[in-house]
CSV table of C-alpha atoms in Angstrom, one decimal:
chain,number,residue,atom,x,y,z
I,1,MET,CA,0.0,0.0,0.0
I,2,VAL,CA,2.8,2.4,0.9
I,3,ASN,CA,4.8,1.6,-2.2
I,4,SER,CA,1.7,2.1,-4.4
I,5,GLN,CA,1.5,5.6,-3.1
I,6,LEU,CA,5.2,6.4,-3.4
I,7,LEU,CA,5.9,4.9,-6.8
I,8,SER,CA,4.5,5.6,-10.2
I,9,ARG,CA,1.9,3.5,-12.1
I,10,ILE,CA,4.5,2.8,-14.8
I,11,ALA,CA,7.1,1.6,-12.2
I,12,THR,CA,4.6,-0.7,-10.5
I,13,ASN,CA,2.4,-2.1,-13.2
I,14,GLU,CA,2.8,-5.5,-14.8
I,15,GLY,CA,3.8,-4.2,-18.2
I,16,HIS,CA,7.3,-5.6,-17.9
I,17,GLY,CA,5.9,-9.1,-18.2
I,18,GLU,CA,8.4,-10.5,-15.7
I,19,ASN,CA,5.8,-12.9,-14.3
I,20,SER,CA,5.6,-15.1,-17.3
I,21,PRO,CA,7.0,-18.5,-18.3
I,22,TYR,CA,9.5,-16.9,-20.6
I,23,PHE,CA,11.2,-15.2,-17.7
I,24,ASP,CA,10.4,-18.0,-15.2
I,25,GLY,CA,12.8,-20.2,-17.2
I,26,TRP,CA,15.5,-17.7,-16.8
I,27,LYS,CA,15.0,-17.6,-13.0
I,28,ALA,CA,15.3,-21.4,-12.9
I,29,TYR,CA,18.7,-21.2,-14.8
I,30,ASP,CA,19.9,-18.3,-12.6
I,31,GLY,CA,19.2,-20.2,-9.5
I,32,ASN,CA,20.9,-23.4,-10.6
I,33,PRO,CA,23.2,-22.8,-13.7
I,34,PHE,CA,24.7,-25.8,-15.5
I,35,HIS,CA,28.5,-26.1,-15.4
I,36,PRO,CA,30.2,-29.2,-16.9
I,37,VAL,CA,32.5,-29.6,-13.8
I,38,ASP,CA,31.1,-27.5,-10.9
I,39,ASN,CA,27.4,-28.2,-11.5
I,40,PRO,CA,26.8,-30.9,-14.1
I,41,GLU,CA,23.2,-31.4,-12.9
I,42,GLY,CA,22.3,-27.8,-13.2
I,43,VAL,CA,19.8,-26.2,-15.7
I,44,ILE,CA,21.2,-25.7,-19.2
I,45,GLN,CA,20.3,-22.3,-20.6
I,46,MET,CA,18.5,-22.8,-23.9
I,47,GLY,CA,16.3,-19.8,-23.6
I,48,LEU,CA,19.0,-17.2,-24.5
I,49,ALA,CA,19.2,-16.2,-28.1
I,50,GLU,CA,22.9,-15.4,-28.1
I,51,ASN,CA,25.6,-16.0,-30.7
I,52,GLN,CA,28.7,-17.2,-29.1
I,53,LEU,CA,30.1,-19.3,-32.0
I,54,CYS,CA,32.7,-16.8,-33.4
I,55,PHE,CA,34.2,-15.1,-30.4
I,56,ASP,CA,37.6,-16.5,-31.4
I,57,LEU,CA,37.6,-14.4,-34.6
I,58,VAL,CA,36.8,-11.3,-32.6
I,59,ARG,CA,39.4,-12.0,-30.0
I,60,ASP,CA,42.0,-12.5,-32.8
I,61,TRP,CA,41.1,-9.2,-34.4
I,62,ILE,CA,41.4,-7.3,-31.1
I,63,LYS,CA,44.8,-8.7,-30.5
I,64,GLN,CA,45.9,-7.7,-34.0
I,65,ASN,CA,44.4,-4.2,-33.7
I,66,PRO,CA,45.2,-2.9,-30.2
I,67,GLU,CA,45.0,0.7,-31.4
I,68,ALA,CA,41.2,0.3,-31.8
I,69,SER,CA,40.8,0.5,-28.0
I,70,ILE,CA,41.5,3.7,-26.1
I,71,CYS,CA,42.5,1.5,-23.1
I,72,THR,CA,45.7,0.1,-24.6
I,73,ALA,CA,49.1,1.7,-25.0
I,74,GLU,CA,48.6,1.8,-28.8
I,75,GLY,CA,45.2,3.5,-28.6
I,76,VAL,CA,45.5,5.7,-25.4
I,77,ALA,CA,46.3,8.8,-27.5
I,78,MET,CA,42.6,8.9,-28.4
I,79,PHE,CA,41.4,8.5,-24.8
I,80,LYS,CA,40.7,12.2,-24.1
I,81,ASP,CA,38.9,12.8,-27.4
I,82,ILE,CA,36.6,9.8,-27.0
I,83,ALA,CA,36.1,10.2,-23.2
I,84,ASN,CA,34.9,13.8,-23.6
I,85,PHE,CA,31.3,14.8,-24.5
I,86,GLN,CA,30.0,13.4,-27.8
I,87,ASP,CA,27.0,14.7,-29.9
I,88,TYR,CA,24.0,12.4,-29.6
I,89,HIS,CA,24.1,12.0,-33.4
I,90,GLY,CA,27.0,9.6,-32.7
I,91,LEU,CA,30.5,9.5,-33.9
I,92,PRO,CA,30.5,10.1,-37.7
I,93,GLU,CA,32.9,7.2,-38.3
I,94,PHE,CA,30.7,4.9,-36.3
I,95,ARG,CA,27.5,5.8,-38.2
I,96,GLN,CA,29.4,5.3,-41.5
I,97,ALA,CA,30.7,1.9,-40.4
I,98,ILE,CA,27.3,0.7,-39.2
I,99,ALA,CA,25.7,1.9,-42.5
I,100,LYS,CA,28.3,0.1,-44.5
I,101,PHE,CA,28.0,-3.1,-42.4
I,102,MET,CA,24.2,-3.1,-42.8
I,103,GLY,CA,24.6,-3.0,-46.5
I,104,ARG,CA,27.2,-5.7,-46.5
I,105,VAL,CA,25.0,-8.0,-44.5
I,106,ARG,CA,22.3,-7.5,-47.0
I,107,GLY,CA,24.5,-8.7,-49.9
I,108,SER,CA,25.5,-5.1,-50.9
I,109,ARG,CA,22.2,-4.9,-52.8
I,110,VAL,CA,21.1,-1.8,-51.0
I,111,THR,CA,23.0,1.1,-49.4
I,112,PHE,CA,22.2,2.9,-46.2
I,113,ASP,CA,22.6,6.6,-45.4
I,114,PRO,CA,24.7,7.2,-42.3
I,115,ASN,CA,22.7,10.4,-41.6
I,116,ARG,CA,19.5,8.3,-41.1
I,117,ILE,CA,21.0,6.2,-38.3
I,118,VAL,CA,19.7,6.9,-34.8
I,119,MET,CA,21.2,5.1,-31.8
I,120,GLY,CA,19.4,3.4,-28.9
I,121,GLY,CA,20.4,1.4,-25.9
I,122,GLY,CA,20.3,-2.0,-27.6
I,123,ALA,CA,17.4,-3.2,-29.7
I,124,THR,CA,15.2,-2.8,-26.6
I,125,GLY,CA,16.0,1.0,-26.3
I,126,ALA,CA,15.8,1.5,-30.1
I,127,SER,CA,12.4,-0.2,-30.3
I,128,GLU,CA,10.9,1.8,-27.5
I,129,LEU,CA,12.4,5.0,-28.9
I,130,LEU,CA,10.7,4.3,-32.3
I,131,MET,CA,7.3,3.7,-30.6
I,132,PHE,CA,7.6,7.0,-28.7
I,133,CYS,CA,8.1,8.6,-32.1
I,134,LEU,CA,5.2,6.9,-33.9
I,135,ALA,CA,2.3,6.4,-31.5
I,136,ASN,CA,0.4,7.8,-28.6
I,137,PRO,CA,-0.7,5.9,-25.5
I,138,GLY,CA,-3.7,3.7,-26.4
I,139,ASP,CA,-2.7,3.3,-30.1
I,140,ALA,CA,-1.9,-0.1,-31.3
I,141,PHE,CA,0.5,-2.1,-33.6
I,142,LEU,CA,-0.3,-5.4,-35.2
I,143,ALA,CA,2.3,-8.2,-34.7
I,144,PRO,CA,2.1,-11.5,-36.5
I,145,SER,CA,2.3,-14.4,-34.0
I,146,PRO,CA,4.2,-16.1,-32.7
I,147,TYR,CA,6.4,-13.1,-31.9
I,148,TYR,CA,9.2,-12.2,-29.6
I,149,PRO,CA,7.8,-12.1,-26.0
I,150,ALA,CA,9.7,-9.0,-25.0
I,151,PHE,CA,8.0,-7.0,-27.7
I,152,ASP,CA,5.2,-6.6,-25.1
I,153,ARG,CA,7.7,-5.1,-22.7
I,154,ASP,CA,9.9,-3.2,-25.2
I,155,LEU,CA,7.1,-1.6,-27.2
I,156,SER,CA,4.3,-1.2,-24.6
I,157,TRP,CA,5.5,-1.0,-21.0
I,158,ARG,CA,6.4,2.7,-20.8
I,159,THR,CA,4.8,4.0,-24.0
I,160,GLY,CA,1.3,2.9,-23.3
I,161,ILE,CA,0.7,1.4,-26.7
I,162,GLN,CA,-1.0,-1.9,-27.4
I,163,ILE,CA,0.3,-5.0,-29.3
I,164,ILE,CA,-2.4,-6.9,-31.2
I,165,PRO,CA,-1.4,-10.4,-32.4
I,166,VAL,CA,-2.2,-11.4,-35.9
I,167,ASP,CA,-3.0,-15.1,-35.7
I,168,CYS,CA,-0.8,-17.4,-37.8
I,169,TYR,CA,-0.8,-21.2,-37.9
I,170,SER,CA,1.4,-24.2,-38.6
I,171,SER,CA,-0.8,-25.3,-41.5
I,172,ASN,CA,1.2,-22.9,-43.7
I,173,ASN,CA,4.3,-22.8,-41.5
I,174,PHE,CA,3.1,-19.8,-39.6
I,175,LYS,CA,3.3,-17.6,-42.6
I,176,VAL,CA,1.5,-14.2,-42.3
I,177,THR,CA,-1.2,-13.8,-44.9
I,178,LYS,CA,-3.1,-10.8,-46.3
I,179,GLN,CA,-6.3,-12.3,-45.0
I,180,ALA,CA,-5.0,-12.6,-41.4
I,181,LEU,CA,-3.7,-9.0,-41.5
I,182,GLU,CA,-7.0,-7.7,-42.8
I,183,ALA,CA,-9.0,-9.6,-40.3
I,184,ALA,CA,-6.9,-8.4,-37.3
I,185,TYR,CA,-7.0,-4.8,-38.6
I,186,ASP,CA,-10.8,-4.8,-39.2
I,187,LYS,CA,-11.5,-6.3,-35.8
I,188,ALA,CA,-9.4,-3.6,-34.1
I,189,GLN,CA,-11.2,-0.9,-36.1
I,190,GLU,CA,-14.6,-2.3,-35.0
I,191,ALA,CA,-13.4,-2.2,-31.4
I,192,GLY,CA,-12.4,1.5,-31.8
I,193,ILE,CA,-8.7,0.8,-31.6
I,194,ASN,CA,-6.4,3.1,-33.5
I,195,ILE,CA,-3.9,1.0,-35.5
I,196,LYS,CA,-0.7,3.0,-36.1
I,197,GLY,CA,1.3,0.2,-37.7
I,198,LEU,CA,2.5,-3.3,-38.2
I,199,ILE,CA,5.7,-4.6,-36.6
I,200,LEU,CA,7.4,-8.0,-37.2
I,201,ALA,CA,10.9,-9.5,-37.1
I,202,ASN,CA,12.6,-10.7,-40.3
I,203,PRO,CA,14.2,-13.3,-39.9
I,204,SER,CA,11.5,-14.4,-37.4
I,205,ASN,CA,12.1,-14.8,-33.7
I,206,PRO,CA,11.1,-17.5,-32.7
I,207,LEU,CA,10.5,-19.3,-36.0
I,208,GLY,CA,14.0,-18.9,-37.6
I,209,THR,CA,12.3,-18.4,-41.0
I,210,ILE,CA,12.6,-15.5,-43.4
I,211,LEU,CA,10.0,-13.6,-45.4
I,212,ASP,CA,10.0,-14.0,-49.2
I,213,ARG,CA,9.7,-11.1,-51.6
I,214,GLU,CA,6.0,-11.5,-52.3
I,215,THR,CA,5.1,-11.5,-48.7
I,216,LEU,CA,7.2,-8.4,-48.1
I,217,LYS,CA,5.5,-6.7,-51.0
I,218,ASP,CA,2.1,-7.6,-49.6
I,219,LEU,CA,3.1,-6.0,-46.3
I,220,VAL,CA,4.1,-2.8,-48.0
I,221,THR,CA,0.9,-2.8,-50.0
I,222,PHE,CA,-1.1,-3.4,-46.8
I,223,ILE,CA,0.4,-0.5,-44.8
I,224,ASN,CA,0.5,1.8,-47.7
I,225,ALA,CA,-3.2,1.4,-48.5
I,226,ARG,CA,-4.1,2.2,-44.8
I,227,ASN,CA,-1.4,4.9,-44.3
I,228,ILE,CA,0.0,3.1,-41.3
I,229,HIS,CA,3.7,2.4,-40.3
I,230,LEU,CA,5.7,-0.7,-41.1
I,231,VAL,CA,8.5,-1.6,-38.6
I,232,ILE,CA,10.7,-4.4,-39.6
I,233,ASP,CA,13.1,-5.8,-36.9
I,234,GLU,CA,16.1,-7.1,-38.9
I,235,ILE,CA,18.3,-7.9,-36.0
I,236,TYR,CA,18.9,-11.5,-37.2
I,237,SER,CA,19.7,-10.6,-40.8
I,238,ALA,CA,23.3,-12.0,-40.8
I,239,THR,CA,22.3,-15.3,-39.2
I,240,ILE,CA,21.2,-16.9,-42.5
I,241,PHE,CA,22.8,-20.3,-42.8
I,242,ASN,CA,20.9,-21.9,-45.7
I,243,SER,CA,19.1,-20.8,-48.8
I,244,PRO,CA,17.1,-18.8,-49.7
I,245,SER,CA,19.0,-15.6,-49.0
I,246,PHE,CA,17.7,-12.8,-46.8
I,247,VAL,CA,15.7,-10.0,-48.4
I,248,SER,CA,15.6,-6.7,-46.6
I,249,ILE,CA,12.6,-4.4,-46.6
I,250,ALA,CA,15.1,-1.8,-47.9
I,251,GLU,CA,15.3,-3.7,-51.1
I,252,ILE,CA,11.6,-4.1,-51.5
I,253,ILE,CA,10.7,-0.4,-51.2
I,254,GLN,CA,13.3,0.4,-53.9
I,255,GLU,CA,11.2,-1.7,-56.3
I,256,MET,CA,7.8,-0.4,-55.3
I,257,ASP,CA,5.8,2.8,-55.6
I,258,CYS,CA,5.1,3.4,-52.0
I,259,ASN,CA,5.3,6.0,-49.2
I,260,HIS,CA,8.8,5.6,-47.8
I,261,ASP,CA,8.0,7.8,-44.8
I,262,LEU,CA,6.0,4.8,-43.4
I,263,VAL,CA,8.9,2.4,-43.4
I,264,HIS,CA,11.4,1.9,-40.5
I,265,ILE,CA,14.1,-0.7,-39.7
I,266,LEU,CA,15.3,-1.8,-36.3
I,267,TYR,CA,18.8,-3.3,-36.1
I,268,SER,CA,21.4,-4.2,-33.5
I,269,LEU,CA,24.8,-6.0,-33.3
I,270,SER,CA,23.5,-8.2,-30.5
I,271,LYS,CA,22.7,-11.2,-32.7
I,272,ASP,CA,24.7,-10.9,-35.9
I,273,MET,CA,28.0,-10.1,-34.1
I,274,GLY,CA,27.1,-11.5,-30.7
I,275,PHE,CA,27.6,-8.2,-28.9
I,276,PRO,CA,24.5,-7.8,-26.7
I,277,GLY,CA,26.5,-6.4,-23.8
I,278,PHE,CA,27.6,-3.5,-26.0
I,279,ARG,CA,24.0,-2.2,-26.2
I,280,VAL,CA,24.2,-1.1,-29.8
I,281,GLY,CA,20.6,-0.5,-31.1
I,282,ILE,CA,19.8,1.2,-34.3
I,283,VAL,CA,16.7,2.9,-35.7
I,284,TYR,CA,17.0,3.4,-39.5
I,285,SER,CA,14.0,5.4,-40.7
I,286,TYR,CA,13.1,6.7,-44.2
I,287,ASN,CA,11.1,9.4,-42.5
I,288,ASP,CA,13.0,12.7,-41.9
I,289,ALA,CA,10.7,13.7,-39.0
I,290,VAL,CA,11.3,10.4,-37.2
I,291,VAL,CA,15.1,10.7,-37.6
I,292,SER,CA,15.0,14.2,-36.2
I,293,CYS,CA,12.7,13.3,-33.2
I,294,GLY,CA,14.6,10.1,-32.6
I,295,ARG,CA,17.9,11.9,-32.4
I,296,LYS,CA,16.5,14.0,-29.6
I,297,MET,CA,15.2,11.0,-27.7
I,298,SER,CA,18.4,9.0,-28.2
I,299,SER,CA,20.1,11.1,-25.6
I,300,PHE,CA,18.3,8.8,-23.1
I,301,GLY,CA,20.0,5.7,-24.4
I,302,LEU,CA,23.2,6.5,-26.3
I,303,VAL,CA,25.8,3.9,-27.2
I,304,SER,CA,29.0,4.8,-25.3
I,305,SER,CA,31.6,6.6,-27.3
I,306,GLN,CA,34.2,4.1,-26.3
I,307,THR,CA,32.1,1.3,-27.8
I,308,GLN,CA,31.4,3.4,-30.9
I,309,HIS,CA,35.2,4.0,-31.4
I,310,LEU,CA,36.1,0.3,-31.2
I,311,LEU,CA,33.3,-0.9,-33.5
I,312,ALA,CA,33.9,1.8,-36.0
I,313,SER,CA,37.4,0.4,-36.5
I,314,MET,CA,36.3,-3.2,-36.4
I,315,LEU,CA,33.4,-2.9,-38.9
I,316,SER,CA,35.5,-0.8,-41.3
I,317,ASP,CA,37.9,-3.7,-41.7
I,318,GLU,CA,36.3,-5.3,-44.8
I,319,CYS,CA,38.5,-8.4,-44.7
I,320,PHE,CA,37.5,-9.1,-41.1
I,321,VAL,CA,33.8,-8.5,-41.8
I,322,GLU,CA,33.8,-10.8,-44.8
I,323,LYS,CA,35.6,-13.5,-42.9
I,324,PHE,CA,33.4,-13.1,-39.9
I,325,LEU,CA,30.1,-13.3,-41.8
I,326,SER,CA,31.2,-16.3,-43.8
I,327,GLU,CA,32.5,-18.2,-40.9
I,328,SER,CA,29.5,-17.4,-38.7
I,329,SER,CA,27.1,-18.7,-41.3
I,330,LYS,CA,29.1,-22.0,-41.6
I,331,ARG,CA,29.2,-22.5,-37.8
I,332,LEU,CA,25.5,-21.7,-37.4
I,333,LYS,CA,24.6,-24.2,-40.1
I,334,LYS,CA,26.8,-26.9,-38.5
I,335,ARG,CA,25.3,-26.3,-35.0
I,336,HIS,CA,21.7,-26.2,-36.4
I,337,SER,CA,22.3,-29.5,-38.2
I,338,MET,CA,23.9,-31.1,-35.1
I,339,PHE,CA,21.0,-30.1,-32.9
I,340,THR,CA,18.1,-30.9,-35.2
I,341,LYS,CA,19.5,-34.3,-36.2
I,342,GLY,CA,19.9,-35.1,-32.5
I,343,LEU,CA,16.3,-34.3,-31.9
I,344,GLU,CA,15.2,-36.3,-35.0
I,345,GLN,CA,16.9,-39.4,-33.5
I,346,VAL,CA,14.3,-39.5,-30.7
I,347,GLY,CA,11.3,-38.5,-33.0
I,348,ILE,CA,11.2,-34.8,-32.3
I,349,GLY,CA,10.8,-32.5,-35.2
I,350,CYS,CA,11.2,-28.8,-35.7
I,351,LEU,CA,9.8,-26.2,-38.1
I,352,LYS,CA,12.0,-26.0,-41.2
I,353,SER,CA,14.2,-22.9,-40.8
I,354,ASN,CA,17.3,-21.3,-42.3
I,355,ALA,CA,18.1,-18.4,-39.9
I,356,GLY,CA,18.4,-17.3,-36.3
I,357,LEU,CA,20.0,-18.8,-33.2
I,358,PHE,CA,17.1,-21.2,-32.3
I,359,VAL,CA,14.7,-23.8,-33.5
I,360,TRP,CA,10.9,-23.9,-33.2
I,361,MET,CA,10.6,-27.4,-31.6
I,362,ASP,CA,7.4,-29.4,-32.1
I,363,LEU,CA,6.4,-31.4,-28.9
I,364,ARG,CA,2.7,-31.6,-29.7
I,365,HIS,CA,2.9,-35.4,-29.7
I,366,LEU,CA,4.1,-35.3,-26.1
I,367,LEU,CA,1.2,-33.4,-24.7
I,368,LYS,CA,-1.3,-35.4,-22.7
I,369,GLU,CA,-3.9,-32.7,-23.3
I,370,LYS,CA,-3.7,-30.6,-26.5
I,371,THR,CA,-4.2,-27.4,-24.6
I,372,PHE,CA,-2.1,-24.6,-23.2
I,373,ASP,CA,-2.5,-26.2,-19.8
I,374,GLY,CA,-0.9,-29.3,-21.3
I,375,GLU,CA,1.9,-27.2,-22.8
I,376,MET,CA,2.6,-25.7,-19.4
I,377,ALA,CA,2.6,-29.0,-17.7
I,378,LEU,CA,5.2,-30.4,-20.1
I,379,TRP,CA,7.2,-27.2,-19.8
I,380,ARG,CA,7.4,-27.5,-16.0
I,381,VAL,CA,8.6,-31.1,-16.4
I,382,ILE,CA,11.3,-30.0,-18.8
I,383,ILE,CA,12.4,-27.2,-16.4
I,384,ASN,CA,12.3,-29.2,-13.2
I,385,GLU,CA,13.3,-32.7,-14.2
I,386,VAL,CA,15.1,-32.5,-17.6
I,387,LYS,CA,16.6,-29.2,-16.4
I,388,LEU,CA,16.6,-27.4,-19.7
I,389,ASN,CA,15.4,-23.8,-20.0
I,390,VAL,CA,13.3,-23.8,-23.2
I,391,SER,CA,10.6,-21.3,-23.9
I,392,PRO,CA,6.9,-22.4,-24.3
I,393,GLY,CA,5.1,-21.3,-27.4
I,394,SER,CA,2.3,-19.6,-25.4
I,395,SER,CA,4.8,-17.0,-24.2
I,396,PHE,CA,5.3,-16.1,-27.9
I,397,HIS,CA,1.5,-15.7,-28.3
I,398,CYS,CA,1.4,-18.9,-30.5
I,399,LYS,CA,-2.1,-20.0,-31.1
I,400,GLU,CA,-1.3,-23.7,-31.1
I,401,PRO,CA,-0.1,-25.5,-27.9
I,402,GLY,CA,3.0,-27.7,-28.0
I,403,TRP,CA,5.6,-25.6,-29.7
I,404,TYR,CA,8.8,-24.5,-27.9
I,405,ARG,CA,11.7,-22.2,-28.8
I,406,VAL,CA,15.1,-23.8,-28.1
I,407,CYS,CA,18.3,-21.8,-28.5
I,408,PHE,CA,21.4,-23.6,-29.7
I,409,ALA,CA,24.2,-21.0,-30.4
I,410,ASN,CA,24.9,-19.7,-26.8
I,411,MET,CA,27.0,-22.8,-25.7
I,412,ASP,CA,29.8,-25.0,-26.8
I,413,ASP,CA,29.5,-28.4,-28.5
I,414,GLU,CA,29.9,-30.3,-25.2
I,415,THR,CA,26.9,-28.5,-23.6
I,416,VAL,CA,24.8,-29.2,-26.7
I,417,GLU,CA,25.6,-32.9,-26.4
I,418,ALA,CA,24.7,-32.8,-22.7
I,419,ALA,CA,21.4,-31.2,-23.6
I,420,LEU,CA,20.7,-33.8,-26.3
I,421,LYS,CA,21.6,-36.6,-23.9
I,422,ARG,CA,19.0,-35.3,-21.4
I,423,ILE,CA,16.4,-35.1,-24.1
I,424,ARG,CA,17.1,-38.6,-25.3
I,425,GLU,CA,16.9,-40.0,-21.8
I,426,PHE,CA,13.7,-38.1,-21.1
I,427,VAL,CA,11.9,-39.4,-24.2
I,428,VAL,CA,13.2,-43.0,-23.8
I,429,ARG,CA,12.4,-43.2,-20.1
I,430,GLY,CA,8.9,-41.8,-20.8
I,431,LYS,CA,8.2,-44.4,-23.4
I,432,GLU,CA,9.3,-47.2,-21.1
I,433,GLU,CA,7.2,-45.9,-18.2
I,434,ASN,CA,4.2,-45.5,-20.5
I,435,GLN,CA,4.5,-49.2,-21.5
I,436,GLU,CA,4.7,-50.2,-17.9
I,437,LEU,CA,1.5,-48.4,-16.8
I,438,PRO,CA,-1.0,-50.8,-15.2
I,439,THR,CA,-3.7,-52.0,-17.5
I,440,ASN,CA,-6.2,-52.2,-14.7
I,441,THR,CA,-9.0,-49.8,-15.4
I,442,ASN,CA,-9.2,-48.5,-11.8
I,443,SER,CA,-5.5,-48.0,-11.6
I,444,ASN,CA,-5.6,-46.0,-14.9
I,445,LYS,CA,-8.4,-43.9,-13.5
I,446,ARG,CA,-6.4,-43.2,-10.3
I,447,TRP,CA,-3.3,-42.3,-12.4
I,448,GLN,CA,-5.3,-40.0,-14.6
I,449,LYS,CA,-6.9,-38.4,-11.6
I,450,ASN,CA,-3.5,-37.8,-10.0
I,451,LEU,CA,-2.3,-36.3,-13.3
I,452,ARG,CA,-5.2,-33.9,-13.4
I,453,LEU,CA,-4.6,-33.0,-9.8
I,454,SER,CA,-0.9,-32.4,-10.4
I,455,PHE,CA,-1.6,-30.1,-13.4
I,456,SER,CA,-5.0,-28.6,-12.9
I,457,ALA,CA,-5.7,-25.5,-15.0
I,458,ARG,CA,-5.8,-23.4,-11.9
I,459,ARG,CA,-2.4,-24.5,-10.7
I,460,CYS,CA,-0.9,-23.8,-14.2
I,461,GLU,CA,-2.4,-20.4,-14.1
I,462,GLU,CA,-1.0,-19.7,-10.7
I,463,ALA,CA,2.4,-20.9,-11.9
I,464,VAL,CA,2.5,-18.3,-14.7
I,465,MET,CA,0.9,-15.4,-12.9
I,466,SER,CA,2.6,-15.8,-9.5
I,467,PRO,CA,6.0,-17.4,-9.4
I,468,HIS,CA,6.0,-17.1,-5.6
I,469,ILE,CA,3.2,-19.7,-5.5
I,470,MET,CA,4.9,-22.1,-7.8
I,471,SER,CA,8.4,-21.4,-9.1
I,472,PRO,CA,10.3,-23.6,-11.6
I,473,HIS,CA,12.2,-25.0,-8.5
I,474,SER,CA,9.0,-26.3,-7.0
I,475,PRO,CA,9.4,-30.1,-6.3
I,476,MET,CA,7.0,-32.2,-8.4
I,477,PRO,CA,6.2,-35.9,-7.8
I,478,HIS,CA,6.2,-38.7,-10.3
I,479,SER,CA,8.5,-39.2,-13.3
I,480,PRO,CA,8.9,-36.8,-16.2
I,481,LEU,CA,7.1,-38.0,-19.3
I,482,VAL,CA,4.4,-39.9,-17.4
I,483,ARG,CA,3.2,-36.6,-15.9
I,484,ALA,CA,3.3,-34.9,-19.3
I,485,LYS,CA,1.8,-37.6,-21.5
């Protein structure tokens, strides 16, 4: 009561979304992190979309270019200039390097203007900054589902805007359609909701798929006809490891007669380069007013000038960039193949994908009940017994229960093998125990009753909404797959 009087509504509301299964899994890992020697029975972190496969290349470049840092003997002469106040437009050499890198990632088929680059504190800060520029509290953006869970936090928490899911389904590999967009838009209009735009990630998080040219053209046509904004998050654009190649919205609008003022790109170095700790977020807008307003707002979330200085040098090294992008693609392909083949060996499939740092794993056949309660029941088993932090599809607003996002690029090969071993043991043990279930009708009824009691809809709801009532660490009786299937 006292806190509610002392603190603001923004500070104390539930808009952050922390009390969700997406973040609950992280809490389970934080409380019991896996280590191959010190804690081999701990939780393996497979909920973090981080690219750790090419740090050796970055380390080698840093050793070979010590002058790029102002904290070395070779680079200390620049310390004073970089440490002093910098304009919130950003270092010119940094914006030039970022613009060139963005073009290189997109196959040099499009160029980017350094003067249109606006900085934000990571993709999170850049996303929120753009929402502040484009919409008023109460306005809404459409977002094809499944979509990145933190969109709800990044885009809505402090801005007061709404995110309205556009329902997509596995029947067409979750591809967004004109019909689905029109249905969501019309429904919002009927409800009196002001739609300001459409936002989505390409490549998709969590699907790991990319949008083809025709779909991108449909999106541009859709927003252009309604005079609403199109925001494309291209943060995974350099994580393509199989054909077809990535097509940026920047290419599409070059080929179409459309209002460029409505198109905006979000970017970051967190995924493509594996630098989330550097907090490099970028808004690239074709709208002059948005660039101007965004520059003013960026003073609340600038990238440090020290980081800008280092990255300007690194990203200007064309030989390094070419080698890094090529090698990263090869390593992602190898890791993706290693992980998906390991799942296939125990009968687990994934949505076909060619990008990203994760797979969209299909466990629908392991659900006892084809409901979101059943999905949560299985997820709790995976967290508590198998000790893998994977993310349930419902946290991505997926309309079909039984899908889970699993990240594979934030660990070494040995940890991947440890995770696959746990999954194999989990599935095999579950099959054996299912075969050993008593055939007596009364026994089966008692078992089913116990299962329902263990995972009632009410308890699952409490687990999601109140982690203090039931955290991922809560002890659960019975064996893993028997409870889930």
